[in-house]
Amino acid sequence: MHIMEGYLPLTWCIIWFIISFIIVAYGIYQIKKIADETPESKSLLAVIGAFMFILSSLKLPSVTGSCSHPCGNGLGAALFGPAVTAVLATIVLIFQALLLAHGGLTTLGANIFSMGIVGPFIAWLVYKGCLKVNISSTIAIFFAAFLGDLLTYVTTSFQLAFAFPTPTFGAALTAFLTIFAVTQIPLAIGEGILTVIIWDRLKVYKPKLLDKLGALAPNET
């Protein structure tokens, strides 16, 4: 998903930077609020960031200018919300761009928008929606992680099609979605299963913290 350095036209780089900056700025405010209200969640925030970094560093070649990999954004979104996850994704993407040549600085805004904003927002919606209809948080976190991963790549496909609508936007979008789907659907399933394993451990060892964060189903509190 990481769009490589220098791949997008300057106009699109600026557009994605502006949009992403607004969400990330709000996420920083949210982190401060969460840290003040539940200071014991600081270590969990760090763990979630490390989880995102490790998973999204496991890249496979996909389409020219990008790659396929797990994202790790569903877990953070379920626990802390999409804005906070956008901040964590920003930190992860900066380190990956500087240390691993994975993604880039000029394309940072675009990569934040896909992996740190749209993916987590969908994951958060799915997770909260499942809890509202009394679906177990374990099942909810699977679908949150699965769809958060997939929608990250759908967003990247749109970004690439906007930038390179050849021969038409629709044809370019179909091509990008098709190529990503080959590797990303199985990766998203695997990410969902791994996230469930971690989630069940959190429910065993940190139930009070999950309850304080409002991350459990009503029948699990």
PDB file of N, CA, C and O in Angstrom, residues 53-86:
ATOM      1  N   PHE A  53       3.710  -0.992  13.087  1.00  0.00           N
ATOM      2  CA  PHE A  53       5.011  -0.889  12.429  1.00  0.00           C
ATOM      3  C   PHE A  53       5.469  -2.247  11.916  1.00  0.00           C
ATOM      4  O   PHE A  53       5.902  -2.386  10.760  1.00  0.00           O
ATOM      5  N   ILE A  54       5.383  -3.261  12.760  1.00  0.00           N
ATOM      6  CA  ILE A  54       5.862  -4.591  12.374  1.00  0.00           C
ATOM      7  C   ILE A  54       5.027  -5.170  11.237  1.00  0.00           C
ATOM      8  O   ILE A  54       5.563  -5.639  10.226  1.00  0.00           O
ATOM      9  N   LEU A  55       3.711  -5.136  11.385  1.00  0.00           N
ATOM     10  CA  LEU A  55       2.855  -5.731  10.354  1.00  0.00           C
ATOM     11  C   LEU A  55       3.010  -5.026   9.005  1.00  0.00           C
ATOM     12  O   LEU A  55       3.130  -5.672   7.965  1.00  0.00           O
ATOM     13  N   SER A  56       3.000  -3.707   9.019  1.00  0.00           N
ATOM     14  CA  SER A  56       3.043  -2.974   7.755  1.00  0.00           C
ATOM     15  C   SER A  56       4.438  -2.934   7.145  1.00  0.00           C
ATOM     16  O   SER A  56       4.622  -2.421   6.043  1.00  0.00           O
ATOM     17  N   SER A  57       5.439  -3.476   7.853  1.00  0.00           N
ATOM     18  CA  SER A  57       6.785  -3.589   7.282  1.00  0.00           C
ATOM     19  C   SER A  57       6.965  -4.897   6.517  1.00  0.00           C
ATOM     20  O   SER A  57       7.962  -5.071   5.811  1.00  0.00           O
ATOM     21  N   LEU A  58       6.018  -5.820   6.677  1.00  0.00           N
ATOM     22  CA  LEU A  58       6.105  -7.126   6.013  1.00  0.00           C
ATOM     23  C   LEU A  58       5.514  -7.011   4.607  1.00  0.00           C
ATOM     24  O   LEU A  58       4.395  -7.441   4.350  1.00  0.00           O
ATOM     25  N   LYS A  59       6.261  -6.440   3.687  1.00  0.00           N
ATOM     26  CA  LYS A  59       5.704  -6.098   2.382  1.00  0.00           C
ATOM     27  C   LYS A  59       5.985  -7.160   1.328  1.00  0.00           C
ATOM     28  O   LYS A  59       6.984  -7.866   1.358  1.00  0.00           O
ATOM     29  N   LEU A  60       5.036  -7.257   0.397  1.00  0.00           N
ATOM     30  CA  LEU A  60       5.155  -8.113  -0.781  1.00  0.00           C
ATOM     31  C   LEU A  60       4.994  -7.248  -2.025  1.00  0.00           C
ATOM     32  O   LEU A  60       4.180  -6.327  -2.040  1.00  0.00           O
ATOM     33  N   PRO A  61       5.739  -7.509  -3.089  1.00  0.00           N
ATOM     34  CA  PRO A  61       5.559  -6.733  -4.325  1.00  0.00           C
ATOM     35  C   PRO A  61       4.134  -6.872  -4.838  1.00  0.00           C
ATOM     36  O   PRO A  61       3.548  -7.946  -4.805  1.00  0.00           O
ATOM     37  N   SER A  62       3.557  -5.751  -5.291  1.00  0.00           N
ATOM     38  CA  SER A  62       2.193  -5.815  -5.810  1.00  0.00           C
ATOM     39  C   SER A  62       2.109  -5.068  -7.135  1.00  0.00           C
ATOM     40  O   SER A  62       2.452  -5.611  -8.172  1.00  0.00           O
ATOM     41  N   VAL A  63       1.699  -3.812  -7.103  1.00  0.00           N
ATOM     42  CA  VAL A  63       1.553  -3.032  -8.328  1.00  0.00           C
ATOM     43  C   VAL A  63       2.684  -2.011  -8.393  1.00  0.00           C
ATOM     44  O   VAL A  63       3.228  -1.615  -7.374  1.00  0.00           O
ATOM     45  N   THR A  64       3.062  -1.610  -9.595  1.00  0.00           N
ATOM     46  CA  THR A  64       4.148  -0.650  -9.751  1.00  0.00           C
ATOM     47  C   THR A  64       3.898   0.589  -8.900  1.00  0.00           C
ATOM     48  O   THR A  64       2.850   1.210  -8.967  1.00  0.00           O
ATOM     49  N   GLY A  65       4.887   0.918  -8.063  1.00  0.00           N
ATOM     50  CA  GLY A  65       4.765   2.093  -7.214  1.00  0.00           C
ATOM     51  C   GLY A  65       4.173   1.820  -5.857  1.00  0.00           C
ATOM     52  O   GLY A  65       4.062   2.714  -5.038  1.00  0.00           O
ATOM     53  N   SER A  66       3.800   0.573  -5.566  1.00  0.00           N
ATOM     54  CA  SER A  66       3.213   0.248  -4.278  1.00  0.00           C
ATOM     55  C   SER A  66       3.549  -1.187  -3.905  1.00  0.00           C
ATOM     56  O   SER A  66       4.384  -1.831  -4.526  1.00  0.00           O
ATOM     57  N   CYS A  67       2.902  -1.697  -2.853  1.00  0.00           N
ATOM     58  CA  CYS A  67       3.170  -3.046  -2.379  1.00  0.00           C
ATOM     59  C   CYS A  67       1.979  -3.537  -1.568  1.00  0.00           C
ATOM     60  O   CYS A  67       1.075  -2.781  -1.252  1.00  0.00           O
ATOM     61  N   SER A  68       1.995  -4.825  -1.224  1.00  0.00           N
ATOM     62  CA  SER A  68       0.952  -5.400  -0.381  1.00  0.00           C
ATOM     63  C   SER A  68       1.559  -5.805   0.958  1.00  0.00           C
ATOM     64  O   SER A  68       2.694  -6.288   1.011  1.00  0.00           O
ATOM     65  N   HIS A  69       0.810  -5.612   2.025  1.00  0.00           N
ATOM     66  CA  HIS A  69       1.254  -5.998   3.361  1.00  0.00           C
ATOM     67  C   HIS A  69       0.074  -5.867   4.314  1.00  0.00           C
ATOM     68  O   HIS A  69      -0.895  -5.165   4.024  1.00  0.00           O
ATOM     69  N   PRO A  70       0.134  -6.524   5.487  1.00  0.00           N
ATOM     70  CA  PRO A  70      -0.879  -6.259   6.511  1.00  0.00           C
ATOM     71  C   PRO A  70      -0.740  -4.815   6.978  1.00  0.00           C
ATOM     72  O   PRO A  70       0.283  -4.172   6.741  1.00  0.00           O
ATOM     73  N   CYS A  71      -1.756  -4.306   7.660  1.00  0.00           N
ATOM     74  CA  CYS A  71      -1.737  -2.892   8.080  1.00  0.00           C
ATOM     75  C   CYS A  71      -1.711  -2.706   9.595  1.00  0.00           C
ATOM     76  O   CYS A  71      -1.098  -1.778  10.093  1.00  0.00           O
ATOM     77  N   GLY A  72      -2.417  -3.558  10.321  1.00  0.00           N
ATOM     78  CA  GLY A  72      -2.445  -3.424  11.774  1.00  0.00           C
ATOM     79  C   GLY A  72      -3.249  -2.249  12.274  1.00  0.00           C
ATOM     80  O   GLY A  72      -3.130  -1.867  13.451  1.00  0.00           O
ATOM     81  N   ASN A  73      -4.085  -1.649  11.414  1.00  0.00           N
ATOM     82  CA  ASN A  73      -4.812  -0.440  11.821  1.00  0.00           C
ATOM     83  C   ASN A  73      -6.160  -0.714  12.473  1.00  0.00           C
ATOM     84  O   ASN A  73      -6.727   0.166  13.119  1.00  0.00           O
ATOM     85  N   GLY A  74      -6.694  -1.923  12.323  1.00  0.00           N
ATOM     86  CA  GLY A  74      -7.997  -2.227  12.908  1.00  0.00           C
ATOM     87  C   GLY A  74      -7.970  -2.302  14.425  1.00  0.00           C
ATOM     88  O   GLY A  74      -8.902  -1.847  15.101  1.00  0.00           O
ATOM     89  N   LEU A  75      -6.902  -2.842  14.981  1.00  0.00           N
ATOM     90  CA  LEU A  75      -6.798  -2.984  16.428  1.00  0.00           C
ATOM     91  C   LEU A  75      -6.746  -1.615  17.112  1.00  0.00           C
ATOM     92  O   LEU A  75      -7.445  -1.365  18.093  1.00  0.00           O
ATOM     93  N   GLY A  76      -5.936  -0.721  16.592  1.00  0.00           N
ATOM     94  CA  GLY A  76      -5.835   0.621  17.159  1.00  0.00           C
ATOM     95  C   GLY A  76      -7.143   1.384  17.052  1.00  0.00           C
ATOM     96  O   GLY A  76      -7.536   2.114  17.979  1.00  0.00           O
ATOM     97  N   ALA A  77      -7.831   1.219  15.917  1.00  0.00           N
ATOM     98  CA  ALA A  77      -9.101   1.919  15.720  1.00  0.00           C
ATOM     99  C   ALA A  77     -10.152   1.442  16.709  1.00  0.00           C
ATOM    100  O   ALA A  77     -10.921   2.244  17.261  1.00  0.00           O
ATOM    101  N   ALA A  78     -10.209   0.130  16.960  1.00  0.00           N
ATOM    102  CA  ALA A  78     -11.194  -0.414  17.897  1.00  0.00           C
ATOM    103  C   ALA A  78     -10.928   0.067  19.318  1.00  0.00           C
ATOM    104  O   ALA A  78     -11.862   0.330  20.083  1.00  0.00           O
ATOM    105  N   LEU A  79      -9.650   0.213  19.679  1.00  0.00           N
ATOM    106  CA  LEU A  79      -9.298   0.596  21.040  1.00  0.00           C
ATOM    107  C   LEU A  79      -9.361   2.103  21.280  1.00  0.00           C
ATOM    108  O   LEU A  79      -9.853   2.566  22.308  1.00  0.00           O
ATOM    109  N   PHE A  80      -8.832   2.877  20.321  1.00  0.00           N
ATOM    110  CA  PHE A  80      -8.640   4.310  20.552  1.00  0.00           C
ATOM    111  C   PHE A  80      -9.347   5.218  19.553  1.00  0.00           C
ATOM    112  O   PHE A  80      -9.330   6.437  19.717  1.00  0.00           O
ATOM    113  N   GLY A  81      -9.939   4.656  18.515  1.00  0.00           N
ATOM    114  CA  GLY A  81     -10.617   5.469  17.520  1.00  0.00           C
ATOM    115  C   GLY A  81      -9.727   5.788  16.331  1.00  0.00           C
ATOM    116  O   GLY A  81      -8.499   5.665  16.400  1.00  0.00           O
ATOM    117  N   PRO A  82     -10.325   6.216  15.227  1.00  0.00           N
ATOM    118  CA  PRO A  82      -9.565   6.433  13.985  1.00  0.00           C
ATOM    119  C   PRO A  82      -8.594   7.601  14.023  1.00  0.00           C
ATOM    120  O   PRO A  82      -7.535   7.547  13.405  1.00  0.00           O
ATOM    121  N   ALA A  83      -8.919   8.673  14.752  1.00  0.00           N
ATOM    122  CA  ALA A  83      -8.029   9.839  14.767  1.00  0.00           C
ATOM    123  C   ALA A  83      -6.714   9.517  15.467  1.00  0.00           C
ATOM    124  O   ALA A  83      -5.631   9.896  15.008  1.00  0.00           O
ATOM    125  N   VAL A  84      -6.791   8.810  16.585  1.00  0.00           N
ATOM    126  CA  VAL A  84      -5.578   8.400  17.295  1.00  0.00           C
ATOM    127  C   VAL A  84      -4.764   7.448  16.426  1.00  0.00           C
ATOM    128  O   VAL A  84      -3.528   7.544  16.367  1.00  0.00           O
ATOM    129  N   THR A  85      -5.442   6.540  15.744  1.00  0.00           N
ATOM    130  CA  THR A  85      -4.746   5.601  14.866  1.00  0.00           C
ATOM    131  C   THR A  85      -4.045   6.331  13.733  1.00  0.00           C
ATOM    132  O   THR A  85      -2.984   5.904  13.275  1.00  0.00           O
ATOM    133  N   ALA A  86      -4.610   7.453  13.289  1.00  0.00           N
ATOM    134  CA  ALA A  86      -3.961   8.255  12.246  1.00  0.00           C
ATOM    135  C   ALA A  86      -2.618   8.795  12.729  1.00  0.00           C
ATOM    136  O   ALA A  86      -1.646   8.845  11.965  1.00  0.00           O
TER     137      ALA A  86
END
